[in-house]
Amino acid sequence: MIELGIFSLAELSGGATAPDRIRNIIDYGTRADETGLDVFGVGEHYTPRFAVSSPAVVLAAVAARTSKIILTSAVSVLSVLDPVRVYQDFAQLDLVSGAAPRSRPGRSAYTEPFEIFGVPLERYDEGL
């Protein structure tokens, strides 16, 4: 089965502020649901160039305004996060949304998360 959707990395470009960008992302997810798309995803980043560091929180706001669309992270940086916490966040999102959200584990294209979370960069490829 083919699923069509939209993914956002929530980049702060064109002078956008983080609060404005978050509101835009929530609106995009709502519109994606209204237009009949199958999936809406939000990326996770830890640099000042992006607005979202916790996709599950932003997706919960989208879930409160949607009814059919599948919600997903457009990558959860599992190599630096506690996998149990990622599971818990998405289990809670499941309860809020009434649908099974997805978490797409991956690794960051940036090295900043490793320093922030105290994970040696040598572990970049572990478990992924």
mmCIF file of C-alpha atoms in Angstrom:
data_model
loop_
_atom_site.group_PDB
_atom_site.id
_atom_site.type_symbol
_atom_site.label_atom_id
_atom_site.label_comp_id
_atom_site.label_asym_id
_atom_site.label_seq_id
_atom_site.Cartn_x
_atom_site.Cartn_y
_atom_site.Cartn_z
ATOM 1 C CA MET A 1 0.000 0.000 0.000
ATOM 2 C CA ILE A 2 1.245 3.453 -0.882
ATOM 3 C CA GLU A 3 0.910 6.210 1.684
ATOM 4 C CA LEU A 4 1.199 9.875 0.761
ATOM 5 C CA GLY A 5 2.236 12.445 3.287
ATOM 6 C CA ILE A 6 4.236 15.456 4.307
ATOM 7 C CA PHE A 7 7.322 15.638 6.492
ATOM 8 C CA SER A 8 8.712 18.819 8.015
ATOM 9 C CA LEU A 9 12.107 19.441 9.512
ATOM 10 C CA ALA A 10 10.799 22.710 11.031
ATOM 11 C CA GLU A 11 13.713 24.760 9.750
ATOM 12 C CA LEU A 12 13.833 28.351 10.915
ATOM 13 C CA SER A 13 14.344 30.164 7.639
ATOM 14 C CA GLY A 14 13.166 33.490 6.306
ATOM 15 C CA GLY A 15 13.213 35.124 9.728
ATOM 16 C CA ALA A 16 10.685 32.711 11.264
ATOM 17 C CA THR A 17 10.673 32.426 15.045
ATOM 18 C CA ALA A 18 10.389 29.062 16.798
ATOM 19 C CA PRO A 19 6.873 29.779 18.177
ATOM 20 C CA ASP A 20 5.670 30.889 14.730
ATOM 21 C CA ARG A 21 7.199 27.833 13.090
ATOM 22 C CA ILE A 22 5.606 25.467 15.624
ATOM 23 C CA ARG A 23 2.198 27.037 14.975
ATOM 24 C CA ASN A 24 2.803 26.628 11.224
ATOM 25 C CA ILE A 25 3.726 22.964 11.686
ATOM 26 C CA ILE A 26 0.526 22.312 13.650
ATOM 27 C CA ASP A 27 -1.490 24.052 10.927
ATOM 28 C CA TYR A 28 0.266 21.999 8.222
ATOM 29 C CA GLY A 29 -0.593 18.772 10.026
ATOM 30 C CA THR A 30 -4.214 19.856 10.354
ATOM 31 C CA ARG A 31 -4.422 20.743 6.659
ATOM 32 C CA ALA A 32 -2.756 17.477 5.679
ATOM 33 C CA ASP A 33 -5.485 15.594 7.568
ATOM 34 C CA GLU A 34 -8.250 17.746 6.046
ATOM 35 C CA THR A 35 -6.975 17.124 2.511
ATOM 36 C CA GLY A 36 -6.865 13.367 3.006
ATOM 37 C CA LEU A 37 -3.122 12.743 3.162
ATOM 38 C CA ASP A 38 -2.107 9.547 4.937
ATOM 39 C CA VAL A 39 0.941 10.591 6.981
ATOM 40 C CA PHE A 40 2.346 13.704 8.638
ATOM 41 C CA GLY A 41 5.824 13.721 10.157
ATOM 42 C CA VAL A 42 8.003 16.117 12.118
ATOM 43 C CA GLY A 43 11.781 15.898 12.373
ATOM 44 C CA GLU A 44 13.871 16.133 15.526
ATOM 45 C CA HIS A 45 16.800 18.547 15.675
ATOM 46 C CA TYR A 46 19.005 20.089 18.341
ATOM 47 C CA THR A 47 20.496 23.065 16.535
ATOM 48 C CA PRO A 48 19.308 26.673 16.632
ATOM 49 C CA ARG A 49 18.341 26.398 12.949
ATOM 50 C CA PHE A 50 15.340 24.180 13.721
ATOM 51 C CA ALA A 51 12.251 24.616 15.918
ATOM 52 C CA VAL A 52 11.455 21.042 17.008
ATOM 53 C CA SER A 53 13.512 18.967 19.425
ATOM 54 C CA SER A 54 10.570 16.832 20.598
ATOM 55 C CA PRO A 55 8.402 15.561 17.731
ATOM 56 C CA ALA A 56 6.019 13.701 20.069
ATOM 57 C CA VAL A 57 5.031 16.949 21.798
ATOM 58 C CA VAL A 58 4.344 18.793 18.540
ATOM 59 C CA LEU A 59 2.552 15.758 17.091
ATOM 60 C CA ALA A 60 0.318 15.654 20.192
ATOM 61 C CA ALA A 61 -0.794 19.196 19.355
ATOM 62 C CA VAL A 62 -1.501 18.043 15.796
ATOM 63 C CA ALA A 63 -3.366 14.986 17.132
ATOM 64 C CA ALA A 64 -5.681 17.227 19.140
ATOM 65 C CA ARG A 65 -6.815 18.830 15.862
ATOM 66 C CA THR A 66 -6.895 15.833 13.507
ATOM 67 C CA SER A 67 -8.796 12.583 13.217
ATOM 68 C CA LYS A 68 -7.473 10.333 10.446
ATOM 69 C CA ILE A 69 -3.856 11.056 9.609
ATOM 70 C CA ILE A 70 -0.962 8.851 10.788
ATOM 71 C CA LEU A 71 1.533 10.876 12.813
ATOM 72 C CA THR A 72 5.233 10.076 12.858
ATOM 73 C CA SER A 73 8.593 11.440 13.770
ATOM 74 C CA ALA A 74 10.609 12.190 10.676
ATOM 75 C CA VAL A 75 13.449 10.719 12.647
ATOM 76 C CA SER A 76 13.970 10.204 16.342
ATOM 77 C CA VAL A 77 17.680 10.442 17.119
ATOM 78 C CA LEU A 78 17.742 7.134 18.946
ATOM 79 C CA SER A 79 21.539 7.024 19.107
ATOM 80 C CA VAL A 80 21.503 9.798 21.737
ATOM 81 C CA LEU A 81 18.097 9.308 23.366
ATOM 82 C CA ASP A 82 16.783 6.886 25.956
ATOM 83 C CA PRO A 83 14.823 4.346 23.875
ATOM 84 C CA VAL A 84 12.421 3.694 26.756
ATOM 85 C CA ARG A 85 11.584 7.404 26.922
ATOM 86 C CA VAL A 86 11.009 7.529 23.154
ATOM 87 C CA TYR A 87 8.648 4.562 23.526
ATOM 88 C CA GLN A 88 6.831 6.257 26.422
ATOM 89 C CA ASP A 89 6.430 9.528 24.509
ATOM 90 C CA PHE A 90 4.940 7.766 21.497
ATOM 91 C CA ALA A 91 2.762 5.521 23.683
ATOM 92 C CA GLN A 92 1.303 8.690 25.217
ATOM 93 C CA LEU A 93 0.854 10.163 21.743
ATOM 94 C CA ASP A 94 -1.043 6.993 20.845
ATOM 95 C CA LEU A 95 -3.451 7.666 23.721
ATOM 96 C CA VAL A 96 -3.901 11.311 22.717
ATOM 97 C CA SER A 97 -4.366 10.611 19.008
ATOM 98 C CA GLY A 98 -6.426 7.435 19.138
ATOM 99 C CA ALA A 99 -4.278 6.070 16.325
ATOM 100 C CA ALA A 100 -0.975 4.274 16.324
ATOM 101 C CA PRO A 101 1.726 6.926 15.758
ATOM 102 C CA ARG A 102 5.085 5.926 14.385
ATOM 103 C CA SER A 103 8.563 6.760 15.498
ATOM 104 C CA ARG A 104 11.219 6.530 12.845
ATOM 105 C CA PRO A 105 14.497 5.923 14.645
ATOM 106 C CA GLY A 106 17.608 7.159 12.948
ATOM 107 C CA ARG A 107 20.758 9.073 13.487
ATOM 108 C CA SER A 108 21.324 12.759 13.246
ATOM 109 C CA ALA A 109 22.904 14.322 10.196
ATOM 110 C CA TYR A 110 24.446 16.744 12.682
ATOM 111 C CA THR A 111 26.919 16.097 15.493
ATOM 112 C CA GLU A 112 25.386 18.544 18.005
ATOM 113 C CA PRO A 113 23.124 15.968 19.732
ATOM 114 C CA PHE A 114 26.118 13.862 20.712
ATOM 115 C CA GLU A 115 27.763 16.719 22.573
ATOM 116 C CA ILE A 116 24.486 17.886 24.152
ATOM 117 C CA PHE A 117 23.659 14.411 25.504
ATOM 118 C CA GLY A 118 27.234 13.490 26.386
ATOM 119 C CA VAL A 119 27.442 10.626 23.896
ATOM 120 C CA PRO A 120 30.884 10.052 22.332
ATOM 121 C CA LEU A 121 30.815 10.740 18.590
ATOM 122 C CA GLU A 122 32.518 7.371 18.097
ATOM 123 C CA ARG A 123 29.095 5.808 18.890
ATOM 124 C CA TYR A 124 27.501 7.523 15.857
ATOM 125 C CA ASP A 125 26.863 4.251 14.043
ATOM 126 C CA GLU A 126 25.987 2.065 17.040
ATOM 127 C CA GLY A 127 22.650 0.342 16.900
ATOM 128 C CA LEU A 128 21.589 1.882 13.618
#
